[in-house]
XYZ file of C-alpha atoms in Angstrom:
643
model
C 21.664 68.340 62.270
C 21.756 64.657 62.576
C 18.006 64.600 62.247
C 18.123 66.716 59.061
C 20.444 64.335 57.306
C 17.587 61.915 57.095
C 14.571 63.928 56.930
C 15.721 66.374 54.037
C 15.054 63.833 51.219
C 11.522 63.273 52.673
C 10.803 66.709 52.610
C 12.220 66.982 49.174
C 10.021 64.273 48.107
C 6.938 65.532 49.534
C 7.324 68.946 47.973
C 8.341 67.430 44.509
C 5.077 65.371 44.737
C 3.108 68.240 45.423
C 4.435 70.246 42.571
C 4.275 67.136 40.011
C 0.362 67.805 40.620
C 0.752 71.150 38.625
C 3.739 69.953 36.357
C 5.957 71.997 38.152
C 9.093 69.956 37.025
C 11.891 72.494 37.144
C 11.150 73.461 40.861
C 10.489 69.837 41.876
C 14.332 69.172 40.463
C 15.643 72.282 42.226
C 13.831 71.217 45.633
C 14.988 67.716 45.468
C 18.597 68.231 44.091
C 19.056 71.195 47.045
C 17.633 68.687 49.637
C 20.096 65.827 48.666
C 23.346 68.206 48.467
C 22.258 69.728 51.783
C 22.200 66.044 53.241
C 25.512 65.222 51.435
C 27.266 68.029 53.142
C 25.799 67.399 56.363
C 27.128 63.904 56.018
C 30.490 64.824 55.525
C 30.272 66.837 58.778
C 28.725 63.627 60.377
C 31.539 61.519 59.093
C 34.000 63.804 60.648
C 32.638 63.825 63.771
C 31.366 60.508 64.344
C 33.918 58.295 62.413
C 37.024 60.164 62.541
C 36.578 61.912 65.735
C 35.034 58.747 67.250
C 32.037 60.050 69.069
C 28.852 57.964 68.151
C 25.681 59.582 68.897
C 21.898 58.327 69.351
C 19.265 60.976 68.358
C 15.761 60.124 69.993
C 12.751 60.940 67.914
C 10.236 59.351 70.160
C 8.382 56.237 71.364
C 7.201 54.536 68.036
C 5.267 51.303 68.704
C 4.039 50.081 71.910
C 1.983 46.713 72.228
C 1.930 44.779 75.590
C 5.325 44.302 76.930
C 6.786 45.382 73.557
C 7.914 48.700 73.067
C 10.293 49.967 69.847
C 11.609 53.547 70.216
C 12.356 55.711 67.158
C 15.796 56.522 67.257
C 18.680 57.695 64.868
C 21.907 55.699 65.466
C 24.936 57.367 64.177
C 28.352 55.332 64.576
C 30.871 54.512 62.061
C 29.311 52.284 59.926
C 26.145 54.519 59.821
C 28.541 57.775 58.732
C 30.320 55.622 56.063
C 26.691 54.846 54.629
C 25.499 58.200 54.998
C 28.584 59.350 52.496
C 27.650 56.553 50.114
C 24.107 56.950 50.082
C 24.010 60.576 49.962
C 27.169 60.969 47.649
C 26.036 58.659 45.080
C 22.402 59.653 45.259
C 23.007 63.401 44.999
C 24.871 62.761 41.888
C 22.222 60.503 40.505
C 19.855 63.573 41.271
C 21.636 66.026 39.292
C 22.319 63.547 36.394
C 18.600 62.882 36.105
C 17.968 66.698 35.443
C 19.603 66.142 31.930
C 18.546 62.528 31.490
C 15.131 62.964 32.095
C 14.929 66.383 30.496
C 12.341 65.152 27.929
C 10.053 63.112 30.079
C 6.825 64.597 30.812
C 6.726 63.484 34.568
C 10.171 64.339 35.911
C 8.731 66.183 39.009
C 7.231 62.580 40.157
C 10.293 60.985 39.152
C 12.330 63.016 41.113
C 9.914 62.623 44.154
C 10.304 58.957 43.933
C 14.066 59.392 43.807
C 14.130 61.313 47.141
C 11.649 59.142 48.699
C 14.006 56.137 47.720
C 16.979 58.189 49.472
C 14.916 58.758 52.701
C 13.974 55.098 52.994
C 17.587 54.213 52.705
C 18.911 56.342 55.155
C 16.061 55.490 57.636
C 17.439 51.726 57.161
C 21.192 52.847 57.826
C 20.261 54.918 60.827
C 17.968 52.094 62.539
C 18.598 51.549 66.122
C 16.292 48.408 66.391
C 15.436 45.593 63.988
C 11.709 47.059 63.497
C 13.125 50.562 62.553
C 15.320 48.753 60.172
C 12.747 46.562 58.694
C 10.392 49.834 58.330
C 13.466 51.292 56.018
C 13.906 48.009 54.528
C 10.009 47.831 53.206
C 10.336 51.505 52.461
C 13.148 50.828 50.045
C 11.319 47.889 48.303
C 8.175 50.262 47.795
C 10.123 53.182 46.310
C 12.073 50.363 44.095
C 8.598 49.214 42.854
C 7.773 52.735 41.646
C 11.018 53.470 40.298
C 11.367 50.338 38.291
C 8.047 50.579 37.120
C 8.316 54.276 36.163
C 7.197 53.786 32.681
C 4.390 52.025 33.607
C 2.790 51.941 30.303
C 5.596 49.695 29.036
C 4.393 46.018 29.762
C 7.860 44.924 30.395
C 8.412 47.831 33.237
C 5.503 47.225 35.399
C 6.051 43.143 34.943
C 9.580 43.923 35.954
C 8.597 46.256 39.028
C 5.974 43.343 40.144
C 8.501 40.548 39.611
C 11.275 42.857 41.814
C 8.396 43.309 44.437
C 7.060 39.754 44.697
C 10.947 38.115 45.042
C 11.896 40.546 47.559
C 8.748 39.682 49.531
C 10.002 36.358 49.530
C 13.167 37.124 51.255
C 11.353 39.433 53.410
C 9.316 36.793 54.920
C 12.609 35.134 55.792
C 13.431 38.572 57.601
C 10.526 39.035 59.326
C 10.853 35.526 60.722
C 14.662 36.231 61.946
C 13.261 39.277 63.625
C 10.573 37.462 65.359
C 12.901 34.930 66.435
C 15.454 37.295 67.934
C 12.671 38.808 69.843
C 11.802 35.398 71.343
C 15.353 34.774 72.148
C 16.378 38.416 73.423
C 13.034 39.511 74.488
C 14.031 43.107 72.645
C 14.707 44.154 69.087
C 17.228 47.016 70.318
C 20.477 46.450 69.084
C 22.458 47.298 72.046
C 20.547 44.799 73.657
C 21.109 41.956 71.129
C 24.623 42.799 70.881
C 25.258 42.623 74.481
C 23.653 39.208 75.245
C 24.425 37.519 72.082
C 27.291 35.524 73.798
C 24.928 34.507 76.466
C 22.417 33.149 73.872
C 25.045 31.432 71.772
C 24.478 28.031 73.492
C 20.594 28.292 73.548
C 18.349 26.161 71.145
C 15.188 27.104 69.725
C 12.202 24.831 68.529
C 11.981 25.352 64.474
C 10.293 23.229 61.995
C 9.601 20.641 64.952
C 13.517 20.352 65.581
C 15.647 21.833 68.179
C 18.245 23.779 66.788
C 21.108 26.266 67.792
C 18.906 29.565 68.234
C 21.454 32.026 66.667
C 22.089 29.806 63.867
C 18.654 29.716 62.895
C 18.207 33.444 63.485
C 21.133 34.258 61.635
C 20.077 32.238 58.491
C 16.586 33.362 58.256
C 17.880 37.086 58.398
C 20.414 36.315 55.793
C 17.427 34.891 53.667
C 16.290 38.608 53.709
C 19.510 39.973 52.582
C 19.481 37.368 49.844
C 16.314 39.001 48.440
C 17.465 42.594 48.963
C 21.045 41.921 47.909
C 20.114 39.704 45.006
C 21.873 36.821 46.117
C 21.714 33.520 44.064
C 18.317 31.998 44.169
C 16.840 35.113 44.881
C 18.687 37.191 42.409
C 15.984 36.920 39.325
C 14.467 40.400 39.913
C 17.831 42.388 39.532
C 18.425 42.116 35.761
C 14.726 42.727 35.016
C 14.914 45.922 37.194
C 17.052 47.531 34.060
C 13.667 48.266 32.696
C 13.641 51.449 34.747
C 15.462 54.518 33.569
C 19.129 54.476 33.926
C 19.355 56.831 36.951
C 17.455 54.165 38.884
C 19.505 51.334 37.810
C 22.494 53.466 39.115
C 21.133 54.243 42.354
C 19.281 50.828 43.063
C 22.595 48.880 42.073
C 25.536 51.171 43.539
C 24.407 52.966 46.758
C 20.879 52.142 47.930
C 18.730 48.947 47.550
C 21.301 45.850 46.791
C 23.672 47.217 49.626
C 21.071 47.050 52.271
C 21.566 42.998 52.909
C 25.473 43.697 53.076
C 25.000 46.610 55.633
C 22.318 44.533 57.730
C 24.747 41.346 58.043
C 27.738 43.684 58.885
C 25.634 45.392 61.503
C 24.604 42.299 63.176
C 28.163 41.055 63.307
C 28.236 40.729 67.341
C 25.200 38.178 67.027
C 26.726 36.321 63.779
C 30.226 35.861 65.123
C 28.313 33.467 67.448
C 26.475 31.686 64.509
C 29.474 29.931 62.632
C 27.758 27.887 60.396
C 25.066 30.839 59.264
C 28.645 32.567 58.249
C 29.319 29.478 56.302
C 26.290 29.668 54.392
C 26.894 33.306 53.554
C 30.251 32.437 52.258
C 29.130 29.756 50.057
C 26.240 31.624 48.841
C 28.208 34.786 48.445
C 30.959 32.686 46.105
C 28.439 31.148 44.211
C 26.552 34.444 43.414
C 30.035 35.781 42.512
C 30.665 33.280 39.942
C 27.356 32.768 38.604
C 26.761 36.425 37.849
C 30.119 36.634 36.246
C 29.415 33.637 33.863
C 25.931 35.260 32.699
C 27.431 38.645 32.442
C 29.918 37.479 29.538
C 27.233 36.360 27.483
C 24.742 39.296 27.500
C 24.141 42.001 24.982
C 22.178 44.475 26.779
C 24.768 47.229 28.147
C 22.804 47.610 31.176
C 22.249 43.997 32.014
C 26.079 43.139 31.815
C 26.550 45.750 34.397
C 23.778 44.680 36.383
C 25.200 41.133 36.681
C 28.343 42.783 37.249
C 26.776 44.281 40.780
C 25.314 40.958 41.369
C 28.663 39.309 41.030
C 30.452 42.184 43.195
C 27.780 41.682 46.032
C 28.671 37.885 46.067
C 32.200 39.472 47.136
C 31.017 41.510 50.022
C 28.944 38.741 51.237
C 31.708 36.047 51.338
C 33.915 38.577 52.980
C 31.209 39.035 55.770
C 31.083 35.260 55.974
C 34.937 34.733 56.750
C 34.177 37.447 59.427
C 36.040 40.144 57.151
C 33.268 42.796 57.796
C 35.650 46.048 57.151
C 36.560 44.388 53.963
C 33.064 44.042 53.182
C 32.070 47.594 53.916
C 35.187 48.605 52.013
C 34.259 46.986 49.203
C 30.602 48.416 49.531
C 31.910 52.031 49.517
C 34.397 51.675 46.464
C 31.966 49.684 44.498
C 29.120 52.425 44.886
C 31.379 54.899 43.117
C 32.716 52.928 40.470
C 29.429 50.912 39.645
C 27.443 54.216 39.839
C 30.090 55.761 37.374
C 29.311 52.817 35.138
C 25.572 52.833 35.088
C 25.495 56.502 34.554
C 28.110 56.291 31.865
C 26.194 53.562 30.150
C 22.989 55.852 30.426
C 25.201 58.508 28.474
C 26.279 56.012 25.674
C 22.365 55.263 25.469
C 21.695 58.819 25.526
C 24.161 59.429 22.871
C 22.611 56.531 20.233
C 19.355 57.584 20.831
C 18.212 54.920 23.619
C 19.907 51.950 21.923
C 20.974 49.345 24.547
C 21.861 46.659 22.380
C 25.906 46.169 22.364
C 25.581 44.556 19.021
C 24.301 48.108 17.472
C 26.888 50.002 18.868
C 30.749 50.704 18.082
C 32.571 53.211 16.467
C 31.518 56.180 18.650
C 34.565 56.852 21.207
C 35.855 59.801 19.296
C 32.443 61.413 19.503
C 31.761 60.833 23.455
C 35.483 61.370 24.680
C 34.502 62.294 28.200
C 32.073 59.255 28.525
C 34.524 56.944 27.074
C 37.195 57.869 29.646
C 34.746 57.716 32.362
C 33.718 54.280 31.387
C 37.468 53.367 31.177
C 38.061 54.354 34.743
C 34.910 52.681 35.925
C 36.043 49.096 34.007
C 39.602 49.675 35.397
C 38.227 50.185 38.972
C 35.814 47.107 38.479
C 38.376 44.777 37.204
C 40.822 45.502 40.071
C 43.754 47.108 38.588
C 46.465 48.637 40.728
C 45.622 52.174 42.039
C 41.925 52.198 41.136
C 39.486 51.812 43.937
C 38.438 48.197 43.258
C 42.108 46.991 43.516
C 42.220 47.920 47.367
C 38.937 46.375 48.207
C 38.543 43.324 46.024
C 41.783 42.017 46.534
C 41.494 42.562 50.248
C 38.529 40.719 50.211
C 40.140 37.636 48.313
C 43.099 37.836 50.449
C 40.846 37.709 53.639
C 39.091 34.430 51.938
C 42.676 32.900 51.485
C 43.550 33.750 55.095
C 40.665 32.286 56.466
C 42.003 28.728 56.361
C 38.837 27.296 55.984
C 37.300 25.058 53.607
C 34.700 27.607 52.858
C 37.255 30.372 52.502
C 39.385 28.556 50.195
C 36.186 27.556 48.149
C 35.358 31.483 48.116
C 39.066 32.312 47.343
C 38.693 29.924 43.919
C 35.462 31.491 43.018
C 36.345 34.964 43.689
C 39.522 34.445 41.439
C 37.801 33.044 38.345
C 35.276 35.606 38.867
C 37.984 38.429 38.713
C 39.203 36.736 35.449
C 35.655 36.881 34.012
C 34.923 40.294 35.321
C 37.899 41.789 33.458
C 36.849 39.870 30.369
C 33.370 41.054 30.161
C 34.213 44.700 31.207
C 36.733 44.772 28.219
C 33.883 43.003 26.175
C 31.520 46.009 26.856
C 34.070 48.694 26.267
C 35.262 47.332 22.748
C 31.664 46.503 21.552
C 30.177 49.831 22.681
C 32.932 52.127 21.649
C 35.206 50.483 19.080
C 35.044 48.603 15.795
C 32.910 49.814 12.593
C 29.636 51.598 13.605
C 26.857 48.967 13.687
C 24.371 51.321 14.333
C 22.129 52.920 11.360
C 23.594 56.123 9.539
C 20.803 58.221 11.032
C 21.691 57.282 14.338
C 25.444 57.874 13.957
C 24.691 61.273 12.581
C 23.148 62.381 15.898
C 25.628 60.654 18.309
C 27.103 63.553 20.499
C 28.635 63.716 24.272
C 25.930 64.364 27.037
C 25.293 67.913 28.434
C 27.199 69.146 31.204
C 24.629 68.252 33.699
C 25.151 64.734 32.716
C 28.871 64.596 32.340
C 29.503 66.210 35.967
C 28.158 63.582 38.163
C 30.525 61.314 36.005
C 33.465 63.374 36.762
C 32.565 63.311 40.787
C 32.244 59.745 40.852
C 35.208 59.292 38.610
C 37.246 60.674 41.449
C 35.582 58.169 43.822
C 36.595 55.519 41.726
C 39.999 56.494 41.391
C 40.977 57.876 44.818
C 38.365 55.926 47.292
C 40.333 52.584 47.719
C 43.770 54.618 48.391
C 42.127 57.021 50.753
C 40.092 54.648 52.737
C 42.533 51.347 52.732
C 44.111 52.247 56.124
C 40.953 53.555 58.078
C 38.709 50.707 56.652
C 41.075 47.704 56.661
C 44.655 48.441 57.970
C 46.187 47.211 61.005
C 44.361 49.721 63.017
C 40.781 49.168 61.895
C 39.275 48.917 65.063
C 40.215 52.180 66.163
C 38.116 53.606 63.110
C 35.218 51.087 63.256
C 35.055 51.055 67.113
C 31.982 49.027 68.567
C 30.020 49.135 64.964
C 31.706 45.912 64.180
C 32.643 43.149 66.222
C 34.935 40.322 65.430
C 35.847 37.378 67.793
C 39.600 36.851 68.386
C 39.499 33.484 66.677
C 38.050 34.815 63.478
C 41.293 36.595 62.411
C 40.995 36.363 58.544
C 41.344 40.099 58.142
C 44.508 40.414 60.125
C 45.746 37.566 58.737
C 44.925 38.915 55.206
C 48.106 41.299 55.698
C 50.601 38.507 55.678
C 49.298 36.206 52.805
C 51.846 34.894 50.332
C 52.874 37.580 47.450
C 51.258 35.015 44.721
C 47.924 35.389 46.708
C 48.146 39.239 46.147
C 49.342 39.105 42.632
C 47.142 36.454 41.192
C 43.965 38.625 40.768
C 45.763 41.096 38.964
C 47.303 38.543 36.605
C 43.967 36.933 36.195
C 42.281 40.595 35.307
C 45.014 41.265 32.985
C 44.494 38.085 31.244
C 40.815 38.415 31.026
C 41.784 41.961 29.348
C 44.140 40.410 26.739
C 41.748 37.779 25.890
C 38.741 40.120 25.414
C 40.896 42.391 23.157
C 41.806 39.314 21.103
C 38.319 38.382 20.764
C 36.388 41.172 20.063
C 39.028 43.651 18.581
C 41.447 41.518 16.714
C 39.774 38.186 15.904
C 36.208 39.298 15.756
C 34.985 35.844 14.519
C 36.268 34.120 17.220
C 33.664 34.574 19.925
C 30.878 33.164 17.391
C 33.126 29.919 16.806
C 33.517 29.477 20.460
C 30.014 30.038 21.159
C 28.944 27.306 18.503
C 31.563 25.089 19.493
C 30.506 25.242 23.171
C 26.724 25.712 22.595
C 25.401 23.815 25.612
C 27.552 25.888 27.747
C 26.840 29.068 26.136
C 23.125 28.615 26.138
C 23.236 27.558 29.978
C 25.097 30.895 30.648
C 23.193 32.823 28.161
C 19.927 31.742 29.730
C 20.993 32.860 33.096
C 21.402 29.221 34.436
C 17.630 28.563 33.562
C 16.652 30.236 36.832
C 13.945 32.384 35.353
C 12.353 28.910 33.407
C 12.942 26.692 36.407
C 10.938 29.097 38.904
C 8.220 29.676 35.991
C 8.039 26.051 35.940
C 8.021 25.349 39.732
C 6.082 28.219 41.133
C 4.470 30.696 38.464
C 2.692 28.264 36.516
C 1.334 26.161 39.244
C 0.350 29.018 40.755
C -1.527 30.538 37.592
C -3.196 27.120 37.320
C -4.543 27.010 40.820
C -5.759 30.891 40.484
C -7.494 29.814 37.320
C -9.084 26.820 39.091
C -10.331 28.868 41.728
C -11.771 31.596 39.128
C -13.281 29.285 37.228
C -14.748 26.648 39.376
C -14.780 28.473 42.654
C -15.715 32.209 41.533
C -17.589 31.544 38.382
C -19.200 28.260 38.472
C -19.865 28.257 42.494
C -20.023 31.814 43.713
C -21.598 33.232 40.519
C -23.531 30.057 40.011
C -25.399 29.962 43.272
C -25.147 33.803 43.625
C -25.675 36.377 40.628
C -26.139 33.460 38.000
C -28.291 31.242 40.470
C -30.764 32.760 42.797
C -30.754 36.084 41.322
C -31.349 34.425 37.912
C -34.344 32.547 39.218
C -36.109 35.439 40.478
C -35.316 37.235 37.591
C -37.209 34.596 35.454
C -40.153 34.204 37.822
C -40.778 37.820 37.847
C -40.266 37.806 34.006
C -42.938 35.242 34.006
C -45.422 37.233 36.179
C -44.834 40.451 34.168
C -46.279 38.942 31.199
C -49.850 38.640 33.268
C -49.750 42.392 33.118
C -51.399 42.963 29.711
C -53.027 45.978 30.467
C -56.595 44.935 28.958
C -59.573 45.174 31.067
C -61.414 42.126 30.157
C -58.114 40.121 30.945
C -58.182 41.508 34.729
C -61.840 40.712 34.771
C -61.523 37.346 33.630
C -58.873 36.492 36.098
C -61.173 37.962 38.946
C -64.061 35.913 37.479
C -61.849 32.716 37.996
C -60.428 33.667 41.274
C -64.093 34.148 42.493
C -65.091 30.561 41.143
C -61.908 28.950 42.902
C -62.836 30.952 46.080
C -66.352 29.809 46.054
C -65.726 26.246 45.005
C -63.021 26.071 47.962
C -65.559 27.536 50.435
C -68.240 25.030 49.219
C -66.006 22.001 49.179
C -64.741 22.864 52.556
C -67.539 23.757 54.557
C -70.983 22.364 52.678
C -69.269 19.384 51.222
């Protein structure tokens, strides 16, 4: 049963790929959706047995890699953390598959698309069930390859394949750090097996390692290198630039990448390695600072964007920052809790945005929307539910998980914890503001689309609205249902050995005893953000433009995404292009081609051409040449021997 959870999506992907050769779109959709729904049902059973029942299990597949003294087994690890991720991944992915049947109905390559989706899900399932770092790396890279295929699915669009390449390259930067981290772990522990690493972490805590010519704490170095991998995959500040561009893929891809699969891989990896990272306090501080900076960075950018999918994408980036600084203050259960709730309401928001785009004839610019809420009532209500959960309003999923993260950051009673708390509170205010900015611009006010577009605005079909309803249930109830299990006073009974926290790191426990103002502050900030958004975009509609003009430098700084793309373009892209052009022109064209095809071969060609001109075809020319030859030969003989 457990192996089927992982391999059913792979079987569906292979079959859909074969069916795509004959353009069998409907059978491919049936195969992939059935595979994912079956995997979801089995995941629910696994969750009941493993997480609720407290019986972790490891399924041995066989020996995988053997090289000298190194051996890596292929085994599937099912503990509480894996069981939670199985529900998240298969639950969201199955809804995305169903939604795609309707959303991609007019595409002529639906079978190929469904194959890619299932392959993506399989790679993520391989990642979360990994029993060692090498197997995790396999799933890690599989997710990267699948994301490249999905982001660049409409490969005939220049922007699509450029975005796919950008995602692939930026992630390779992070993956280089991840690979170095795995090598460092192997050097330290002589193993990549999780059980061995976790058991020996306390013994290795005082060990130093030579890195860049310096003797440094070994676990700190390994932890930071592994986190660099997480930064790329989970789009943290510095390696985030690929995430907004990933919106060039179809909307179901955006939902899958941003909600339940690729971007959550980094958070999962950090939480999985908690028994090791607990002995690397500096690495945890780095994780906290980067997460907090990402949360505020993405929130400031999100409030200035006009592409509906990009606004939600930057909200994903911001929420991932929350998860990381929760892990950084050793509140791993809170990070996993927010990962779970976020998957439901963020998938809901993306698929809801897709429904809006579908209704408005593929329009994505908020400035060309408005006045449609009566025509798409189901989508409108779903977007409200997703926004309320994202902003963290009481009784919605985000309220329980996000507020717990902020309370844990405050309760850490450390400098980095206080920094994360302040940044998180500011981000909570901005999140509510840009969420209601999106709602008002997309659904309210006077219609800004053309009359022809407005005439055809309609609610999405049932195959697209049904997944929204299912995800809305998760966005409402997952926080309430999961609070006691994930982060309650008895969280250790639920998580078991899958999460380890040192007794000295008591942020999660202290979070239950913070002052009332700490609990109420995020709600107050969120409400304030909503009120200001309503005032700016529903009542005093000219105010945003005046504020943008008044604070033009700041607005441009946020609108241009803190100029990270321009900075990287100047520092890395343009020098790389110039260097490539130099080697092409001077190395390939002038040197290799100059001495090769354009040198020796050209000389041979010229000589042979000259010789060919002697061959005139006239007998008297050949006789004359023979006569000259005889004269030369006789003359040489006479001079040589008779002279």
